[in-house]
Tab-separated table of C-alpha atoms and ligand atoms in Angstrom:
chain	number	residue	atom	x	y	z
E	21	MET	CA	-53.809	56.182	29.840
E	22	SER	CA	-52.763	55.024	33.156
E	23	LYS	CA	-55.215	53.217	35.518
E	24	LEU	CA	-54.879	56.040	38.173
E	25	LEU	CA	-55.644	58.612	35.567
E	26	ARG	CA	-58.658	56.673	34.424
E	27	LEU	CA	-60.009	56.229	37.943
E	28	LEU	CA	-59.582	60.015	38.643
E	29	LEU	CA	-61.354	61.076	35.398
E	30	LEU	CA	-64.006	58.626	36.148
E	31	ALA	CA	-64.400	60.075	39.650
E	32	PHE	CA	-64.472	63.604	38.362
E	33	ALA	CA	-66.983	62.706	35.546
E	34	THR	CA	-69.254	60.915	38.195
E	35	CYS	CA	-69.116	64.222	40.393
E	36	LEU	CA	-69.768	66.581	37.422
E	37	ALA	CA	-72.696	64.461	36.326
E	38	LEU	CA	-74.207	64.335	39.707
E	39	ALA	CA	-73.553	68.115	40.188
E	40	LEU	CA	-75.195	68.978	36.704
E	41	LYS	CA	-78.102	66.634	37.495
E	42	GLY	CA	-78.534	68.621	40.743
E	43	VAL	CA	-78.479	71.964	38.765
E	44	ASP	CA	-80.820	70.976	35.999
E	45	ALA	CA	-83.161	68.364	37.324
E	46	HIS	CA	-85.549	69.044	34.521
E	47	ASN	CA	-83.248	67.634	31.803
E	48	GLU	CA	-82.088	64.150	32.514
E	49	THR	CA	-80.115	63.944	29.435
E	50	VAL	CA	-77.678	66.671	30.199
E	51	PHE	CA	-74.860	64.563	31.437
E	52	ASP	CA	-75.205	60.780	31.232
E	53	ILE	CA	-72.949	59.028	33.547
E	54	GLU	CA	-73.523	55.802	31.456
E	55	ARG	CA	-72.134	57.686	28.463
E	56	VAL	CA	-68.943	58.658	30.239
E	57	GLN	CA	-68.352	55.101	31.359
E	58	ARG	CA	-68.954	53.917	27.807
E	59	PHE	CA	-66.551	56.404	26.515
E	60	LEU	CA	-63.822	55.391	28.876
E	61	SER	CA	-64.388	51.751	28.174
E	62	ASP	CA	-64.208	52.454	24.534
E	63	GLN	CA	-60.844	54.093	25.068
E	64	ARG	CA	-59.640	50.805	26.753
E	65	GLY	CA	-60.821	48.751	23.844
E	66	ALA	CA	-58.961	50.878	21.352
E	67	LYS	CA	-55.836	50.584	23.513
E	68	GLN	CA	-56.207	46.698	23.367
E	69	SER	CA	-56.600	46.553	19.607
E	70	GLU	CA	-53.565	48.706	19.299
E	71	ALA	CA	-51.573	46.182	21.218
E	72	ILE	CA	-53.107	43.243	19.177
E	73	GLY	CA	-51.614	45.048	15.976
E	74	LYS	CA	-48.060	44.613	17.282
E	75	HIS	CA	-46.133	41.413	16.391
E	76	THR	CA	-42.309	41.556	16.767
E	77	ASN	CA	-41.007	38.012	17.110
E	78	ASN	CA	-41.473	34.414	16.030
E	79	TRP	CA	-40.817	31.338	17.908
E	80	ALA	CA	-41.235	27.525	17.183
E	81	VAL	CA	-41.822	24.627	19.433
E	82	LEU	CA	-41.194	21.355	17.594
E	83	VAL	CA	-41.882	18.033	19.244
E	84	SER	CA	-41.408	14.414	18.276
E	85	THR	CA	-42.992	12.307	20.944
E	86	SER	CA	-42.065	8.871	19.791
E	87	ARG	CA	-39.343	6.407	20.872
E	88	PHE	CA	-38.157	3.333	18.975
E	89	TRP	CA	-36.318	2.940	15.707
E	90	PHE	CA	-39.600	1.963	13.732
E	91	ASN	CA	-40.842	5.504	14.544
E	92	TYR	CA	-37.889	7.116	12.755
E	93	ARG	CA	-40.273	9.153	10.698
E	94	HIS	CA	-41.547	11.088	13.528
E	95	LEU	CA	-38.053	12.415	14.276
E	96	ALA	CA	-37.431	13.040	10.583
E	97	ASN	CA	-40.783	15.060	10.538
E	98	ALA	CA	-39.619	17.310	13.500
E	99	LEU	CA	-36.211	17.750	12.121
E	100	SER	CA	-37.597	18.716	8.716
E	101	MET	CA	-39.790	21.311	10.287
E	102	TYR	CA	-36.778	22.461	12.315
E	103	ARG	CA	-34.648	22.872	9.247
E	104	THR	CA	-37.519	24.832	7.515
E	105	VAL	CA	-38.048	27.350	10.381
E	106	LYS	CA	-34.237	27.934	10.653
E	107	ARG	CA	-33.873	28.347	6.958
E	108	LEU	CA	-36.674	31.082	7.072
E	109	GLY	CA	-34.939	32.944	9.795
E	110	ILE	CA	-36.108	31.851	13.282
E	111	PRO	CA	-32.748	31.569	15.367
E	112	ASP	CA	-32.078	28.529	17.574
E	113	SER	CA	-32.531	30.824	20.581
E	114	GLN	CA	-36.248	31.034	19.671
E	115	ILE	CA	-36.687	27.450	18.822
E	116	ILE	CA	-37.642	24.691	21.349
E	117	LEU	CA	-36.731	21.295	19.771
E	118	MET	CA	-37.913	18.232	21.725
E	119	LEU	CA	-37.014	14.863	20.477
E	120	ALA	CA	-37.963	11.791	22.410
E	121	ASP	CA	-35.582	9.522	20.672
E	122	ASP	CA	-32.337	9.853	18.762
E	123	VAL	CA	-32.419	7.385	15.844
E	124	ALA	CA	-29.253	9.035	14.371
E	125	CYS	CA	-27.434	7.078	17.034
E	126	ASN	CA	-29.495	4.048	16.970
E	127	PRO	CA	-27.381	0.865	16.452
E	128	ARG	CA	-29.871	-0.147	13.765
E	129	ASN	CA	-29.328	2.902	11.664
E	130	ALA	CA	-27.293	1.774	8.650
E	131	PHE	CA	-26.138	5.410	8.150
E	132	PRO	CA	-24.997	6.253	11.645
E	133	GLY	CA	-25.292	9.873	12.946
E	134	THR	CA	-27.750	10.764	10.015
E	135	VAL	CA	-31.448	11.300	9.689
E	136	TYR	CA	-33.148	11.592	6.262
E	137	ASN	CA	-36.598	12.538	5.331
E	138	ASN	CA	-36.318	11.195	1.827
E	139	ALA	CA	-35.113	8.017	0.288
E	140	ASP	CA	-32.948	9.877	-2.041
E	141	ARG	CA	-30.905	10.712	1.035
E	142	ALA	CA	-29.839	13.916	-0.443
E	143	LEU	CA	-30.230	15.932	2.703
E	144	ASP	CA	-28.977	14.831	6.104
E	145	LEU	CA	-31.110	16.649	8.607
E	146	TYR	CA	-28.854	15.717	11.392
E	147	SER	CA	-25.546	17.070	9.828
E	148	ASN	CA	-25.998	20.910	10.315
E	149	ASN	CA	-25.659	22.027	13.790
E	150	ILE	CA	-28.938	21.097	15.417
E	151	GLU	CA	-29.563	22.205	18.952
E	152	VAL	CA	-31.896	19.800	20.760
E	153	ASP	CA	-33.446	21.406	23.842
E	154	TYR	CA	-34.999	18.341	25.436
E	155	ARG	CA	-34.207	14.723	24.305
E	156	GLY	CA	-34.995	11.154	25.292
E	157	TYR	CA	-36.699	10.733	28.614
E	158	GLU	CA	-36.722	14.506	29.232
E	159	VAL	CA	-39.563	14.830	26.646
E	160	THR	CA	-42.615	14.193	28.866
E	161	VAL	CA	-46.322	15.648	28.878
E	162	ASP	CA	-45.351	17.685	31.936
E	163	THR	CA	-42.126	19.108	30.272
E	164	PHE	CA	-44.047	20.095	27.268
E	165	LEU	CA	-46.958	21.871	29.118
E	166	ARG	CA	-44.360	23.643	31.432
E	167	VAL	CA	-42.250	24.845	28.507
E	168	LEU	CA	-45.494	26.354	27.092
E	169	THR	CA	-46.640	27.944	30.316
E	170	ASP	CA	-42.894	28.776	31.334
E	171	LYS	CA	-43.625	26.994	34.618
E	172	VAL	CA	-40.094	25.677	34.684
E	173	ASP	CA	-37.532	25.640	37.487
E	174	ARG	CA	-35.716	29.026	36.657
E	175	THR	CA	-32.535	28.151	38.577
E	176	MET	CA	-32.007	24.843	36.878
E	177	THR	CA	-33.387	25.663	33.349
E	178	PRO	CA	-31.030	27.464	30.894
E	179	ARG	CA	-32.659	30.412	28.998
E	180	SER	CA	-32.048	28.339	25.772
E	181	LYS	CA	-34.543	25.710	27.039
E	182	ARG	CA	-37.242	28.183	27.960
E	183	LEU	CA	-40.074	29.682	25.694
E	184	LEU	CA	-39.330	33.326	26.529
E	185	THR	CA	-42.154	34.655	24.438
E	186	ASP	CA	-44.444	37.687	25.263
E	187	GLU	CA	-47.513	39.213	23.963
E	188	ASN	CA	-45.781	40.303	20.710
E	189	SER	CA	-44.762	36.737	19.924
E	190	ASN	CA	-46.095	34.432	17.180
E	191	ILE	CA	-45.567	30.793	17.876
E	192	PHE	CA	-45.451	27.748	15.526
E	193	ILE	CA	-46.105	24.693	17.462
E	194	TYR	CA	-45.610	21.454	15.682
E	195	LEU	CA	-46.378	18.089	17.192
E	196	THR	CA	-45.847	14.611	15.675
E	197	GLY	CA	-46.176	10.985	17.214
E	198	HIS	CA	-48.682	8.371	17.691
E	199	GLY	CA	-52.158	9.678	18.822
E	200	GLY	CA	-55.887	8.934	18.879
E	201	ASN	CA	-59.112	10.578	19.680
E	202	GLU	CA	-58.160	13.632	21.775
E	203	PHE	CA	-54.750	12.337	22.802
E	204	LEU	CA	-51.189	12.113	21.724
E	205	LYS	CA	-48.799	9.636	23.089
E	206	PHE	CA	-45.482	10.681	24.733
E	207	GLN	CA	-42.662	7.938	24.811
E	208	ASP	CA	-45.424	5.169	24.531
E	209	ALA	CA	-45.726	5.951	28.392
E	210	GLU	CA	-48.199	8.684	28.814
E	211	GLU	CA	-50.557	10.908	26.894
E	212	VAL	CA	-51.317	14.637	26.507
E	213	SER	CA	-54.931	15.357	25.940
E	214	ALA	CA	-56.696	17.890	23.763
E	215	PHE	CA	-57.963	19.521	26.941
E	216	ASP	CA	-54.318	19.726	28.536
E	217	ILE	CA	-53.188	21.746	25.484
E	218	ALA	CA	-56.227	23.892	25.308
E	219	ASP	CA	-55.788	24.777	29.010
E	220	ALA	CA	-51.996	25.527	28.529
E	221	PHE	CA	-52.808	27.796	25.648
E	222	ALA	CA	-55.624	29.661	27.844
E	223	GLN	CA	-52.870	30.088	30.562
E	224	MET	CA	-50.492	31.480	27.954
E	225	TRP	CA	-53.125	33.934	26.631
E	226	GLU	CA	-53.799	35.167	30.274
E	227	THR	CA	-50.117	35.696	31.024
E	228	LYS	CA	-49.537	37.426	27.729
E	229	ARG	CA	-47.349	34.773	26.344
E	230	TYR	CA	-48.406	34.972	22.693
E	231	HIS	CA	-49.810	37.140	20.136
E	232	GLU	CA	-50.752	34.376	17.618
E	233	ILE	CA	-50.309	30.669	17.646
E	234	PHE	CA	-50.165	28.506	14.575
E	235	PHE	CA	-50.641	24.957	15.755
E	236	MET	CA	-49.793	21.865	13.460
E	237	ILE	CA	-50.309	18.183	14.332
E	238	ASP	CA	-49.440	14.997	12.377
E	239	THR	CA	-50.871	12.011	14.130
E	240	CYS	CA	-53.758	9.724	13.914
E	241	GLN	CA	-57.141	11.523	14.379
E	242	ALA	CA	-55.083	14.679	14.657
E	243	ASN	CA	-57.860	17.108	14.200
E	244	THR	CA	-59.439	15.998	17.493
E	245	MET	CA	-56.404	17.625	19.115
E	246	TYR	CA	-57.364	21.114	18.396
E	247	SER	CA	-61.017	20.641	18.765
E	248	LYS	CA	-60.860	21.843	22.522
E	249	PHE	CA	-59.079	25.083	22.008
E	250	TYR	CA	-60.943	28.135	23.256
E	251	SER	CA	-58.443	31.010	23.465
E	252	PRO	CA	-58.117	33.808	21.054
E	253	ASN	CA	-55.693	34.211	18.073
E	254	ILE	CA	-55.149	30.350	17.429
E	255	LEU	CA	-54.944	28.838	13.941
E	256	ALA	CA	-54.773	25.099	13.841
E	257	VAL	CA	-54.211	22.431	11.406
E	258	GLY	CA	-54.135	18.570	11.621
E	259	SER	CA	-53.487	15.717	9.391
E	260	SER	CA	-56.577	13.577	9.955
E	261	GLU	CA	-60.194	13.559	11.122
E	262	LEU	CA	-61.766	11.719	13.919
E	263	ASP	CA	-61.709	7.853	13.332
E	264	GLU	CA	-59.069	8.411	10.521
E	265	SER	CA	-55.466	7.379	10.473
E	266	SER	CA	-52.502	9.482	9.242
E	267	TYR	CA	-50.006	7.658	6.954
E	268	SER	CA	-46.369	7.729	6.233
E	269	HIS	CA	-45.260	8.840	3.035
E	270	HIS	CA	-42.536	6.493	1.896
E	271	ALA	CA	-39.888	4.138	3.239
E	272	ASP	CA	-36.282	3.960	2.527
E	273	SER	CA	-35.468	0.316	1.932
E	274	ASP	CA	-31.829	0.714	3.023
E	275	VAL	CA	-32.878	2.677	6.214
E	276	GLY	CA	-35.544	-0.071	6.461
E	277	VAL	CA	-38.404	2.157	7.788
E	278	ALA	CA	-40.768	4.984	6.703
E	279	VAL	CA	-38.936	8.245	6.575
E	280	ILE	CA	-41.619	10.867	6.685
E	281	ASP	CA	-45.226	11.276	7.127
E	282	ARG	CA	-47.620	12.348	4.276
E	283	PHE	CA	-49.138	15.475	5.928
E	284	THR	CA	-45.798	16.675	6.976
E	285	TYR	CA	-44.276	15.756	3.702
E	286	TYR	CA	-46.943	18.032	1.726
E	287	ASN	CA	-46.568	20.911	4.166
E	288	LEU	CA	-42.775	20.849	3.755
E	289	GLU	CA	-43.160	20.685	-0.111
E	290	PHE	CA	-45.325	23.796	0.128
E	291	LEU	CA	-42.867	25.555	2.573
E	292	GLU	CA	-40.028	24.806	0.172
E	293	LYS	CA	-41.564	27.564	-2.172
E	294	VAL	CA	-41.457	30.027	0.688
E	295	ASP	CA	-38.539	32.316	1.207
E	296	LYS	CA	-37.824	35.269	3.522
E	297	GLY	CA	-39.646	37.769	1.385
E	298	SER	CA	-42.499	35.528	0.236
E	299	GLU	CA	-46.065	36.735	-0.240
E	300	LEU	CA	-47.560	33.283	-0.023
E	301	THR	CA	-50.471	33.147	2.450
E	302	MET	CA	-52.115	30.622	5.019
E	303	LYS	CA	-54.968	30.380	2.363
E	304	ASP	CA	-52.341	29.373	-0.210
E	305	LEU	CA	-51.127	26.571	2.256
E	306	PHE	CA	-54.569	25.312	3.174
E	307	ASP	CA	-55.772	25.264	-0.313
E	308	SER	CA	-52.745	23.065	-1.194
E	309	TYR	CA	-53.993	20.401	1.165
E	310	ASP	CA	-55.098	17.561	-1.140
E	311	PRO	CA	-56.746	14.410	0.482
E	312	ASP	CA	-55.815	12.318	-2.632
E	313	LYS	CA	-52.201	12.903	-1.839
E	314	ILE	CA	-52.297	13.048	1.994
E	315	HIS	CA	-54.567	9.967	2.094
E	316	SER	CA	-56.423	11.533	4.942
E	317	ASN	CA	-58.708	14.563	5.494
E	318	ALA	CA	-56.493	17.436	6.965
E	319	GLY	CA	-58.331	19.710	9.024
E	320	VAL	CA	-58.085	23.604	9.428
E	321	ARG	CA	-59.567	25.515	12.357
E	322	THR	CA	-59.944	29.205	11.898
E	323	ASP	CA	-62.808	30.232	14.183
E	324	LEU	CA	-60.576	31.410	16.977
E	325	TYR	CA	-58.639	33.639	14.567
E	326	ASP	CA	-59.779	37.036	13.317
E	327	ARG	CA	-57.559	37.601	10.380
E	328	ASN	CA	-58.419	36.979	6.828
E	329	MET	CA	-56.474	33.904	5.793
E	330	SER	CA	-55.571	35.684	2.287
E	331	GLU	CA	-53.744	38.205	4.251
E	332	VAL	CA	-51.873	36.058	6.615
E	333	HIS	CA	-48.438	35.543	5.265
E	334	ILE	CA	-46.609	32.334	5.848
E	335	THR	CA	-43.610	34.329	7.143
E	336	ASP	CA	-45.865	35.764	9.822
E	337	PHE	CA	-45.098	32.566	11.574
E	338	PHE	CA	-42.232	31.018	9.759
E	339	GLY	CA	-39.385	33.607	9.671
E	340	ASN	CA	-37.663	36.183	11.839
E	341	VAL	CA	-39.807	39.401	11.755
E	342	GLN	CA	-36.970	41.601	12.568
E	343	ALA	CA	-34.426	39.836	10.264
E	344	VAL	CA	-36.413	41.273	7.336
E	345	GLU	CA	-35.170	44.789	7.979
E	346	ILE	CA	-31.598	43.916	9.037
E	347	ASP	CA	-28.877	44.274	6.662
E	348	GLU	CA	-27.278	40.902	6.568
E	349	ASP	CA	-24.037	42.029	4.967
E	350	ASP	CA	-21.448	41.685	7.699
E	351	GLY	CA	-18.843	43.262	5.402
E	352	ASN	CA	-16.229	40.715	5.997
E	353	ASP	CA	-16.260	39.151	2.452
E	354	ASP	CA	-16.819	42.282	0.371
E	355	GLU	CA	-14.600	41.819	-2.576
E	356	GLU	CA	-15.706	44.830	-4.709
I	422	NAG	C1	-82.116	68.858	27.269
I	422	NAG	O1	-80.671	68.852	26.840
I	422	NAG	C2	-80.318	68.559	25.571
I	422	NAG	C3	-78.877	68.363	25.421
I	422	NAG	O2	-78.266	69.460	26.109
I	422	NAG	C4	-80.945	69.546	24.643
I	422	NAG	O3	-80.966	69.196	23.284
I	422	NAG	C5	-82.620	69.431	24.904
I	422	NAG	O4	-83.379	70.462	24.288
I	422	NAG	C6	-82.842	69.639	26.441
I	422	NAG	N1	-84.354	69.405	26.708
I	422	NAG	C7	-84.987	70.181	27.507
I	422	NAG	C8	-86.509	69.692	27.693
I	422	NAG	O5	-84.562	71.147	28.121
I	423	NAG	C1	-60.029	38.305	2.473
I	423	NAG	O1	-59.033	38.978	1.695
I	423	NAG	C2	-59.152	38.844	0.244
I	423	NAG	C3	-57.999	39.404	-0.408
I	423	NAG	O2	-57.491	40.582	0.189
I	423	NAG	C4	-60.488	39.529	-0.274
I	423	NAG	O3	-60.623	39.332	-1.615
I	423	NAG	C5	-61.653	38.777	0.465
I	423	NAG	O4	-62.867	39.354	0.218
I	423	NAG	C6	-61.500	38.903	1.961
I	423	NAG	N1	-62.456	38.020	2.688
I	423	NAG	C7	-63.220	38.430	3.606
I	423	NAG	C8	-64.115	37.542	4.347
I	423	NAG	O5	-62.983	39.434	4.024
């Protein structure tokens, strides 16, 4: 119902109610203006929940905030997530990849041009065409928050570097780097606070830039980073509690540094079981978090999120909603 129509109807109903009241002054319950208003506002409510049901596209924002060779694992964490969301169908045009350093080209890299997340070095995360949207010193707190809220210079910023989401977008946001109580360091130079991100999400909600957000962070005291969120439809997980460190999983002695963090490693291990048609749910993922393996207490925040975790598919965030229905056969290599 258009706003104008609603106003007209309300005006009409008000006049009618007053007229009737005038006619039948003995019976006050004949036409209750409050009931009319309640009815109209219920209609609006119904409209809103209809809109909430719509989810048509998935996006990912993946950020490694650390510089320096010894933080190799943070880059590997983010690139591993990048590989996973792409495998599950989110196209590069809907992924914002921010890497504060490029260890692939670090002179200390014994395997130049590569990044591995496992000492078996079976999978080079750098080999497949990766599209880095922001790299090196471009990766700042300001850039990150502007990308989220789309407060970017539109004449200077190509579409590929913008988060062009709308009210039907589910967004997976992954952050990794060094952090502490309610902050995450960027480049060893500055920090984003839990409040900054909470406020950015609130702006995003107000400007209809998301349908749902799945926030994941791997850093020390990570769970404090989602503690300030206050906007609807946000699901959040972190690698460790207040006053608790997060740990790396293992080192590659030839690369010479740790190549992946524990929380990310076990998330990826779970996500490897997910394919495009998977029925696995968020509950399955959260149930898989094992402090004995992760060596810290991963946290899950669901109070801002209405849906039942047993009914939220992993592919609601990881994957391309529309690709499920698209016939992927391009007809070029049909030999039958
Ligand atoms: C007042 O109106 C209501 C609803 O039309 C009716 O059920 C009720 O009997 C009326 N009461 C009197 C006192 O007329
Ligand atoms: C969530 O969904 C599961 C499976 O559909 C059901 O068994 C469970 O009772 C639901 N929980 C709540 C709180 O609704």
